Amino acid sequence: MTITGMGLLTPVGRGVEEVFDALLHGRSGISRPPEGHPVAGSVELAGFVGEVDPGDITKGPDGKVMDRTVILAQLAAEDALKDAGLVVGENVAPDRIGVIIGGVGGMATLENQVLARAERGRAAVSPYLLTGILPNMPAARVAIRFGFRGYTSSVGTACASGAQAIADAVRLIRAGEADVVLAGASEAPLFPTFAETFANARALARGWDDPTQASRPFDLRRNGFVLSEGAGLLVLESAEHARARGARGYADLAGYGVNSDAHHPTAPRPDGTGAAACMRAALANGNIQPELVGYVNAHGTSTKLGDVAEATAIGLVFGAAQPAVSSTKALTGHLLGTSGVVEAAASALAVQRGLLPPTYNLDDPDPACPLDHVRKEPRAARPRYALSNSFGFGGQNVSLLLGAPSTETE
């Protein structure tokens, strides 16, 4: 299973080269809310994609209530297909390409419509409300726009959504039900009610004079995560299909693990056993021994409980043969379901290019997280395999195993 295209819209940039260069060289996407932004009074800081040109995406009668998740997903799909060199109907059959996009759905649109109704009454409610809020709309809109007629679905497993969409795509292609799948997530959580539920739970980083210092996975001074927005979609393709059209691969999706902590709605298992089982499942799925993994892109959100639980899990899986570990959320913040897609992309590029992105802001590693941290600067290394971890509320765990690409253009 080969990754042949990437579409990334993130707080640190857009596109493969801009995003990976930012992750290598410490260009943070975290800032205070711009003046007039809806979350300006709700959070101290966040990760913003910024203004994007939707082109003709928002034209039509429902354009005014098209949620940002839907817009970002279509832009990411456009970028990913272009990057992969795919044109539906030319080098991929319409009924052999699918799309799976995770995320929480258009809750910002729902909030705006509820407020409009409260202020102006029934007439203010748009007849297009449902197509703005349904969680399947990013995938459906992408399918409609680009003419995908294969398997289409959405995934709602909280912060594991994007990674699970990728795992589901692997399963779909292995089963022979598709040749190509566009998989990932789109999230636009930067609106008042959603942001304030995290702020009121004291889950968000706070009290930082320099916003770029606020997200600090595995660091002793970490005090919460940074809420961010963005979209990420990967083109996954069977090796045979990619070779037949001469496509190059960034990396192979060699295996995946998906399981549940079955422990708590928001807290991870403190002993790390659920996450450890998930990583072992990914290795088994790819028929790979732990010692072949040279890099782990950690879920690493910069929370007290989560970072320790993940570090414990990594220790359980790898023992003394610790792989290099980093969390790129230090720069991107936490893009919820999209995080796993951006991090899988970073892991694929690390394997392909022999450069491991560091965990920036990791000044004083927490002794409770005894890992081989990549910090301060990129590390030159050629890992045969990398793991990318995503863990979501409800105990949703996903680990993706990435290896060197089996297809080349040359």
Short mmCIF file of C-alpha atoms in Angstrom, two decimals:
data_model
loop_
_atom_site.label_atom_id
_atom_site.label_comp_id
_atom_site.label_asym_id
_atom_site.label_seq_id
_atom_site.Cartn_x
_atom_site.Cartn_y
_atom_site.Cartn_z
CA MET A 1 0.00 0.00 0.00
CA THR A 2 1.70 3.15 -1.20
CA ILE A 3 1.17 6.82 -0.38
CA THR A 4 1.36 8.56 -3.74
CA GLY A 5 -0.09 11.98 -2.87
CA MET A 6 -0.57 14.34 0.04
CA GLY A 7 -2.83 17.34 0.57
CA LEU A 8 -2.00 19.26 3.74
CA LEU A 9 -3.53 22.51 5.02
CA THR A 10 -2.09 23.19 8.46
CA PRO A 11 -1.13 26.02 10.79
CA VAL A 12 2.52 25.61 9.68
CA GLY A 13 1.77 25.81 5.98
CA ARG A 14 0.18 24.21 2.96
CA GLY A 15 1.64 21.41 0.89
CA VAL A 16 4.27 18.75 1.41
CA GLU A 17 7.41 20.85 1.14
CA GLU A 18 6.23 23.83 3.16
CA VAL A 19 4.84 21.69 5.98
CA PHE A 20 7.79 19.32 6.29
CA ASP A 21 10.31 22.16 6.13
CA ALA A 22 8.46 23.93 8.94
CA LEU A 23 8.46 20.76 11.06
CA LEU A 24 12.18 20.30 10.53
CA HIS A 25 13.17 23.88 11.21
CA GLY A 26 10.84 24.98 13.97
CA ARG A 27 8.42 27.37 12.29
CA SER A 28 5.46 27.37 14.65
CA GLY A 29 1.88 27.86 13.52
CA ILE A 30 0.62 28.81 16.99
CA SER A 31 -0.43 32.39 17.67
CA ARG A 32 -2.94 34.53 19.48
CA PRO A 33 -6.31 34.79 17.74
CA PRO A 34 -6.42 37.51 15.09
CA GLU A 35 -8.52 40.52 15.95
CA GLY A 36 -12.17 39.81 15.22
CA HIS A 37 -11.76 36.03 15.01
CA PRO A 38 -14.69 34.12 16.57
CA VAL A 39 -12.44 32.55 19.26
CA ALA A 40 -10.68 35.78 20.20
CA GLY A 41 -12.53 35.88 23.51
CA SER A 42 -12.53 32.12 24.06
CA VAL A 43 -8.91 30.95 23.95
CA GLU A 44 -5.53 32.54 24.61
CA LEU A 45 -3.92 30.99 21.55
CA ALA A 46 -4.52 28.46 18.80
CA GLY A 47 -3.22 27.08 15.51
CA PHE A 48 -4.80 28.84 12.54
CA VAL A 49 -4.69 27.84 8.89
CA GLY A 50 -5.53 31.41 7.94
CA GLU A 51 -7.59 32.63 5.04
CA VAL A 52 -7.87 30.32 2.06
CA ASP A 53 -9.34 31.04 -1.34
CA PRO A 54 -12.24 28.62 -1.84
CA GLY A 55 -12.49 29.44 -5.54
CA ASP A 56 -15.80 28.16 -6.87
CA ILE A 57 -16.30 25.71 -3.98
CA THR A 58 -18.74 27.98 -2.14
CA LYS A 59 -20.74 29.00 -5.18
CA GLY A 60 -24.37 27.92 -5.26
CA PRO A 61 -27.36 28.32 -2.96
CA ASP A 62 -25.74 26.53 0.00
CA GLY A 63 -22.40 28.31 -0.23
CA LYS A 64 -23.16 30.61 2.69
CA VAL A 65 -23.65 27.67 5.08
CA MET A 66 -20.88 25.45 3.74
CA ASP A 67 -18.85 24.60 6.80
CA ARG A 68 -15.12 25.30 6.89
CA THR A 69 -14.49 21.56 7.32
CA VAL A 70 -16.04 20.96 3.92
CA ILE A 71 -14.09 23.76 2.25
CA LEU A 72 -10.75 22.65 3.72
CA ALA A 73 -11.42 19.02 2.77
CA GLN A 74 -12.04 19.92 -0.86
CA LEU A 75 -8.89 22.03 -1.03
CA ALA A 76 -6.86 19.22 0.54
CA ALA A 77 -8.35 16.75 -1.94
CA GLU A 78 -7.43 19.02 -4.83
CA ASP A 79 -3.84 19.25 -3.60
CA ALA A 80 -3.55 15.51 -2.92
CA LEU A 81 -4.87 14.46 -6.32
CA LYS A 82 -2.58 16.92 -8.07
CA ASP A 83 0.39 15.71 -6.03
CA ALA A 84 -0.40 12.11 -6.96
CA GLY A 85 -0.98 12.94 -10.62
CA LEU A 86 -4.43 11.34 -10.52
CA VAL A 87 -7.27 12.28 -12.83
CA VAL A 88 -10.49 10.37 -12.32
CA GLY A 89 -11.58 8.70 -15.53
CA GLU A 90 -8.09 8.92 -17.05
CA ASN A 91 -5.69 6.98 -14.82
CA VAL A 92 -8.14 5.74 -12.21
CA ALA A 93 -11.64 4.38 -12.80
CA PRO A 94 -14.39 6.40 -11.04
CA ASP A 95 -15.83 3.31 -9.34
CA ARG A 96 -12.36 2.13 -8.16
CA ILE A 97 -11.50 5.24 -6.14
CA GLY A 98 -12.96 5.83 -2.69
CA VAL A 99 -12.85 8.56 -0.08
CA ILE A 100 -12.87 8.32 3.73
CA ILE A 101 -12.70 11.56 5.70
CA GLY A 102 -12.89 11.80 9.48
CA GLY A 103 -13.81 14.67 11.76
CA VAL A 104 -16.43 15.95 14.16
CA GLY A 105 -18.55 17.59 11.45
CA GLY A 106 -19.76 21.11 10.94
CA MET A 107 -20.43 22.15 14.51
CA ALA A 108 -19.44 25.77 13.86
CA THR A 109 -22.23 25.95 11.31
CA LEU A 110 -24.63 24.43 13.83
CA GLU A 111 -23.64 26.98 16.48
CA ASN A 112 -24.08 29.87 14.07
CA GLN A 113 -27.50 28.63 12.99
CA VAL A 114 -28.71 28.11 16.55
CA LEU A 115 -27.63 31.65 17.43
CA ALA A 116 -29.30 33.02 14.29
CA ARG A 117 -32.57 31.27 15.18
CA ALA A 118 -32.41 32.55 18.76
CA GLU A 119 -31.96 36.09 17.49
CA ARG A 120 -34.22 36.21 14.44
CA GLY A 121 -36.55 33.24 14.72
CA ARG A 122 -37.47 30.31 12.50
CA ALA A 123 -36.96 32.17 9.24
CA ALA A 124 -33.25 32.50 9.99
CA VAL A 125 -32.68 28.72 9.78
CA SER A 126 -31.16 27.77 6.44
CA PRO A 127 -32.81 24.95 4.47
CA TYR A 128 -29.24 23.85 3.74
CA LEU A 129 -28.32 23.44 7.41
CA LEU A 130 -28.01 19.65 7.25
CA THR A 131 -25.53 19.73 4.38
CA GLY A 132 -23.45 22.09 6.50
CA ILE A 133 -23.29 19.98 9.65
CA LEU A 134 -23.43 16.29 8.71
CA PRO A 135 -20.07 14.59 9.38
CA ASN A 136 -20.21 12.73 6.05
CA MET A 137 -20.33 15.96 4.05
CA PRO A 138 -16.57 16.48 3.61
CA ALA A 139 -16.30 13.03 2.02
CA ALA A 140 -19.52 13.40 0.07
CA ARG A 141 -18.55 16.83 -1.27
CA VAL A 142 -15.14 15.54 -2.36
CA ALA A 143 -16.79 12.58 -4.12
CA ILE A 144 -19.26 14.88 -5.87
CA ARG A 145 -16.67 17.42 -6.94
CA PHE A 146 -14.14 14.95 -8.32
CA GLY A 147 -16.46 12.20 -9.53
CA PHE A 148 -15.52 9.41 -7.12
CA ARG A 149 -18.09 6.64 -7.34
CA GLY A 150 -16.42 4.07 -5.10
CA TYR A 151 -16.61 3.44 -1.35
CA THR A 152 -17.36 6.69 0.50
CA SER A 153 -17.47 7.07 4.27
CA SER A 154 -16.79 9.23 7.30
CA VAL A 155 -15.06 8.31 10.55
CA GLY A 156 -15.86 9.79 13.96
CA THR A 157 -13.34 8.49 16.48
CA ALA A 158 -12.33 11.84 17.95
CA CYS A 159 -8.61 12.62 17.66
CA ALA A 160 -7.97 9.23 16.06
CA SER A 161 -10.37 9.90 13.15
CA GLY A 162 -7.88 10.76 10.44
CA ALA A 163 -5.53 7.92 11.30
CA GLN A 164 -8.43 5.48 11.44
CA ALA A 165 -9.62 6.70 8.03
CA ILE A 166 -6.18 5.75 6.71
CA ALA A 167 -6.35 2.34 8.40
CA ASP A 168 -9.78 1.76 6.89
CA ALA A 169 -8.42 2.71 3.48
CA VAL A 170 -5.67 0.11 3.82
CA ARG A 171 -8.24 -2.53 4.65
CA LEU A 172 -10.41 -1.50 1.69
CA ILE A 173 -7.57 -1.72 -0.82
CA ARG A 174 -6.26 -5.00 0.60
CA ALA A 175 -9.74 -6.45 0.23
CA GLY A 176 -9.71 -5.56 -3.45
CA GLU A 177 -12.66 -3.18 -3.15
CA ALA A 178 -10.70 -0.17 -4.41
CA ASP A 179 -7.48 0.63 -6.25
CA VAL A 180 -7.14 4.11 -4.76
CA VAL A 181 -8.55 5.74 -1.62
CA LEU A 182 -8.30 9.36 -0.54
CA ALA A 183 -8.21 9.20 3.26
CA GLY A 184 -7.75 11.61 6.13
CA ALA A 185 -9.65 14.24 8.08
CA SER A 186 -10.81 17.83 8.13
CA GLU A 187 -11.36 19.80 11.34
CA ALA A 188 -12.45 23.38 12.00
CA PRO A 189 -12.93 23.56 15.79
CA LEU A 190 -12.03 27.22 16.28
CA PHE A 191 -15.41 28.59 17.24
CA PRO A 192 -16.54 29.70 20.71
CA THR A 193 -18.55 26.84 22.23
CA PHE A 194 -16.20 24.06 21.15
CA ALA A 195 -13.10 25.98 22.21
CA GLU A 196 -14.63 26.98 25.52
CA THR A 197 -15.47 23.43 26.56
CA PHE A 198 -11.74 22.62 26.44
CA ALA A 199 -10.81 25.92 28.07
CA ASN A 200 -13.29 25.40 30.91
CA ALA A 201 -11.92 21.88 31.42
CA ARG A 202 -8.46 23.50 31.77
CA ALA A 203 -7.19 21.22 29.03
CA LEU A 204 -5.67 24.03 26.94
CA ALA A 205 -2.20 25.52 27.34
CA ARG A 206 -2.41 28.83 29.18
CA GLY A 207 -0.33 31.61 30.66
CA TRP A 208 2.38 31.74 27.97
CA ASP A 209 3.80 35.12 26.96
CA ASP A 210 5.13 33.61 23.74
CA PRO A 211 2.41 31.52 22.03
CA THR A 212 5.03 29.52 20.11
CA GLN A 213 6.34 28.15 23.43
CA ALA A 214 2.97 26.88 24.67
CA SER A 215 2.83 23.44 23.08
CA ARG A 216 5.62 21.39 24.64
CA PRO A 217 5.06 17.63 24.50
CA PHE A 218 6.94 15.59 27.11
CA ASP A 219 8.35 18.75 28.74
CA LEU A 220 8.14 19.29 32.50
CA ARG A 221 6.46 22.68 32.04
CA ARG A 222 3.68 21.49 29.74
CA ASN A 223 0.24 22.56 30.93
CA GLY A 224 -2.15 21.58 28.16
CA PHE A 225 -2.59 21.31 24.42
CA VAL A 226 -3.15 23.98 21.78
CA LEU A 227 -6.36 23.68 19.75
CA SER A 228 -5.79 23.93 15.99
CA GLU A 229 -7.61 23.59 12.69
CA GLY A 230 -6.65 22.00 9.40
CA ALA A 231 -7.20 19.30 6.82
CA GLY A 232 -5.03 16.46 5.60
CA LEU A 233 -5.71 13.83 2.96
CA LEU A 234 -3.42 11.08 1.69
CA VAL A 235 -3.76 9.22 -1.59
CA LEU A 236 -3.34 5.53 -0.83
CA GLU A 237 -2.90 3.25 -3.78
CA SER A 238 -2.26 -0.40 -4.36
CA ALA A 239 1.36 -0.94 -5.36
CA GLU A 240 0.23 -2.59 -8.59
CA HIS A 241 -1.97 0.35 -9.58
CA ALA A 242 0.76 2.85 -8.74
CA ARG A 243 3.36 0.95 -10.76
CA ALA A 244 1.03 0.58 -13.73
CA ARG A 245 0.69 4.36 -14.04
CA GLY A 246 4.32 5.12 -13.15
CA ALA A 247 3.55 6.85 -9.87
CA ARG A 248 6.20 7.47 -7.25
CA GLY A 249 5.54 6.64 -3.63
CA TYR A 250 6.42 8.65 -0.55
CA ALA A 251 6.21 5.57 1.68
CA ASP A 252 4.29 2.35 2.11
CA LEU A 253 1.50 1.90 4.64
CA ALA A 254 2.85 -1.42 5.85
CA GLY A 255 0.39 -2.06 8.66
CA TYR A 256 -2.03 -0.61 11.18
CA GLY A 257 -3.41 -1.24 14.63
CA VAL A 258 -6.82 -0.10 15.87
CA ASN A 259 -8.19 -0.84 19.33
CA SER A 260 -9.85 0.59 22.43
CA ASP A 261 -8.57 1.32 25.91
CA ALA A 262 -12.06 0.46 27.24
CA HIS A 263 -11.14 2.57 30.23
CA HIS A 264 -12.51 6.15 30.40
CA PRO A 265 -14.28 8.71 28.17
CA THR A 266 -11.37 11.16 28.21
CA ALA A 267 -8.37 9.74 30.12
CA PRO A 268 -5.96 7.15 28.71
CA ARG A 269 -5.06 3.99 30.56
CA PRO A 270 -2.27 5.21 32.83
CA ASP A 271 -0.37 1.92 32.49
CA GLY A 272 -0.20 2.37 28.70
CA THR A 273 -1.42 -1.15 27.99
CA GLY A 274 -4.11 -0.13 25.49
CA ALA A 275 -1.76 2.03 23.41
CA ALA A 276 0.96 -0.64 23.65
CA ALA A 277 -1.45 -3.30 22.34
CA CYS A 278 -2.34 -1.00 19.46
CA MET A 279 1.31 -0.50 18.46
CA ARG A 280 1.93 -4.25 18.69
CA ALA A 281 -1.11 -4.84 16.47
CA ALA A 282 0.32 -2.50 13.84
CA LEU A 283 3.63 -4.38 13.90
CA ALA A 284 1.86 -7.73 13.65
CA ASN A 285 -0.34 -6.46 10.83
CA GLY A 286 2.79 -5.54 8.89
CA ASN A 287 4.68 -8.67 10.00
CA ILE A 288 7.46 -6.46 11.39
CA GLN A 289 9.59 -6.99 14.51
CA PRO A 290 9.84 -4.05 16.97
CA GLU A 291 13.59 -3.63 16.48
CA LEU A 292 13.01 -2.64 12.85
CA VAL A 293 11.15 0.51 13.91
CA GLY A 294 13.56 3.42 14.14
CA TYR A 295 11.16 6.31 14.68
CA VAL A 296 7.85 6.99 16.43
CA ASN A 297 5.86 10.14 15.72
CA ALA A 298 4.05 10.32 19.03
CA HIS A 299 0.50 11.45 19.64
CA GLY A 300 2.23 13.67 22.23
CA THR A 301 -0.38 16.36 22.84
CA SER A 302 1.44 18.16 25.69
CA THR A 303 -0.94 17.00 28.43
CA LYS A 304 0.23 15.65 31.76
CA LEU A 305 -1.57 12.31 31.64
CA GLY A 306 -1.44 11.60 27.92
CA ASP A 307 2.28 12.10 27.40
CA VAL A 308 3.20 9.86 30.34
CA ALA A 309 0.78 7.11 29.28
CA GLU A 310 2.18 7.11 25.73
CA ALA A 311 5.79 7.11 26.93
CA THR A 312 4.95 4.16 29.16
CA ALA A 313 3.35 2.34 26.22
CA ILE A 314 6.37 2.91 23.99
CA GLY A 315 8.55 1.47 26.74
CA LEU A 316 6.34 -1.61 26.97
CA VAL A 317 6.56 -2.26 23.23
CA PHE A 318 10.23 -1.57 22.57
CA GLY A 319 11.97 -2.21 25.88
CA ALA A 320 15.66 -1.31 25.81
CA ALA A 321 15.71 -1.01 21.99
CA GLN A 322 14.08 2.40 22.06
CA PRO A 323 13.35 4.10 18.73
CA ALA A 324 13.75 7.84 18.27
CA VAL A 325 10.58 9.69 19.31
CA SER A 326 9.20 13.15 18.58
CA SER A 327 5.92 15.02 18.57
CA THR A 328 5.32 17.55 15.82
CA LYS A 329 2.35 19.00 17.76
CA ALA A 330 4.88 21.33 19.39
CA LEU A 331 4.59 23.37 16.17
CA THR A 332 1.17 22.51 14.76
CA GLY A 333 -0.81 22.30 17.95
CA HIS A 334 -3.53 19.65 18.09
CA LEU A 335 -5.59 19.46 14.91
CA LEU A 336 -7.86 16.81 16.46
CA GLY A 337 -8.61 14.14 13.83
CA THR A 338 -6.40 15.83 11.25
CA SER A 339 -3.35 15.49 13.50
CA GLY A 340 -2.92 11.82 12.68
CA VAL A 341 -2.86 12.55 8.95
CA VAL A 342 -0.26 15.32 9.21
CA GLU A 343 1.84 13.12 11.50
CA ALA A 344 1.56 10.10 9.21
CA ALA A 345 2.73 12.36 6.38
CA ALA A 346 5.64 13.58 8.51
CA SER A 347 6.55 9.98 9.34
CA ALA A 348 6.43 8.97 5.68
CA LEU A 349 8.71 11.86 4.74
CA ALA A 350 11.07 11.06 7.60
CA VAL A 351 11.47 7.51 6.30
CA GLN A 352 11.81 8.65 2.69
CA ARG A 353 14.25 11.51 3.30
CA GLY A 354 16.24 10.28 6.28
CA LEU A 355 15.45 13.28 8.49
CA LEU A 356 13.48 12.99 11.74
CA PRO A 357 11.59 16.13 12.79
CA PRO A 358 12.31 17.11 16.41
CA THR A 359 10.03 17.96 19.31
CA TYR A 360 10.55 21.69 19.66
CA ASN A 361 10.05 23.33 23.07
CA LEU A 362 11.31 20.16 24.77
CA ASP A 363 13.73 21.96 27.09
CA ASP A 364 13.40 19.79 30.20
CA PRO A 365 12.17 16.27 29.40
CA ASP A 366 9.83 14.86 32.01
CA PRO A 367 11.61 12.00 33.84
CA ALA A 368 8.30 10.14 33.66
CA CYS A 369 8.75 10.08 29.86
CA PRO A 370 12.15 8.34 29.46
CA LEU A 371 12.37 8.19 25.67
CA ASP A 372 15.02 8.72 23.01
CA HIS A 373 13.70 12.21 22.30
CA VAL A 374 14.60 13.96 19.07
CA ARG A 375 14.78 17.58 20.18
CA LYS A 376 16.23 20.98 19.31
CA GLU A 377 17.11 20.02 15.72
CA PRO A 378 16.37 17.36 13.07
CA ARG A 379 18.18 14.05 13.37
CA ALA A 380 19.70 12.39 10.32
CA ALA A 381 18.64 8.74 10.37
CA ARG A 382 17.39 6.07 7.99
CA PRO A 383 14.69 4.17 9.87
CA ARG A 384 13.42 1.13 8.01
CA TYR A 385 10.01 1.68 9.58
CA ALA A 386 8.21 4.38 11.53
CA LEU A 387 5.09 4.33 13.70
CA SER A 388 2.62 7.18 13.86
CA ASN A 389 0.33 7.17 16.92
CA SER A 390 -3.10 8.74 17.34
CA PHE A 391 -5.20 8.39 20.48
CA GLY A 392 -8.70 9.82 20.88
CA PHE A 393 -11.35 10.42 23.50
CA GLY A 394 -13.26 7.27 24.33
CA GLY A 395 -10.02 5.29 24.37
CA GLN A 396 -9.73 5.15 20.57
CA ASN A 397 -6.20 4.07 19.60
CA VAL A 398 -4.67 3.93 16.12
CA SER A 399 -1.06 3.20 15.13
CA LEU A 400 0.11 3.36 11.53
CA LEU A 401 3.25 1.54 10.36
CA LEU A 402 5.15 3.20 7.52
CA GLY A 403 8.08 1.86 5.53
CA ALA A 404 10.23 2.68 2.53
CA PRO A 405 8.21 2.99 -0.70
CA SER A 406 7.91 -0.06 -2.93
CA THR A 407 7.19 2.06 -6.02
CA GLU A 408 9.39 4.65 -7.66
CA THR A 409 8.93 6.89 -10.63
CA GLU A 410 12.40 6.25 -11.92
#
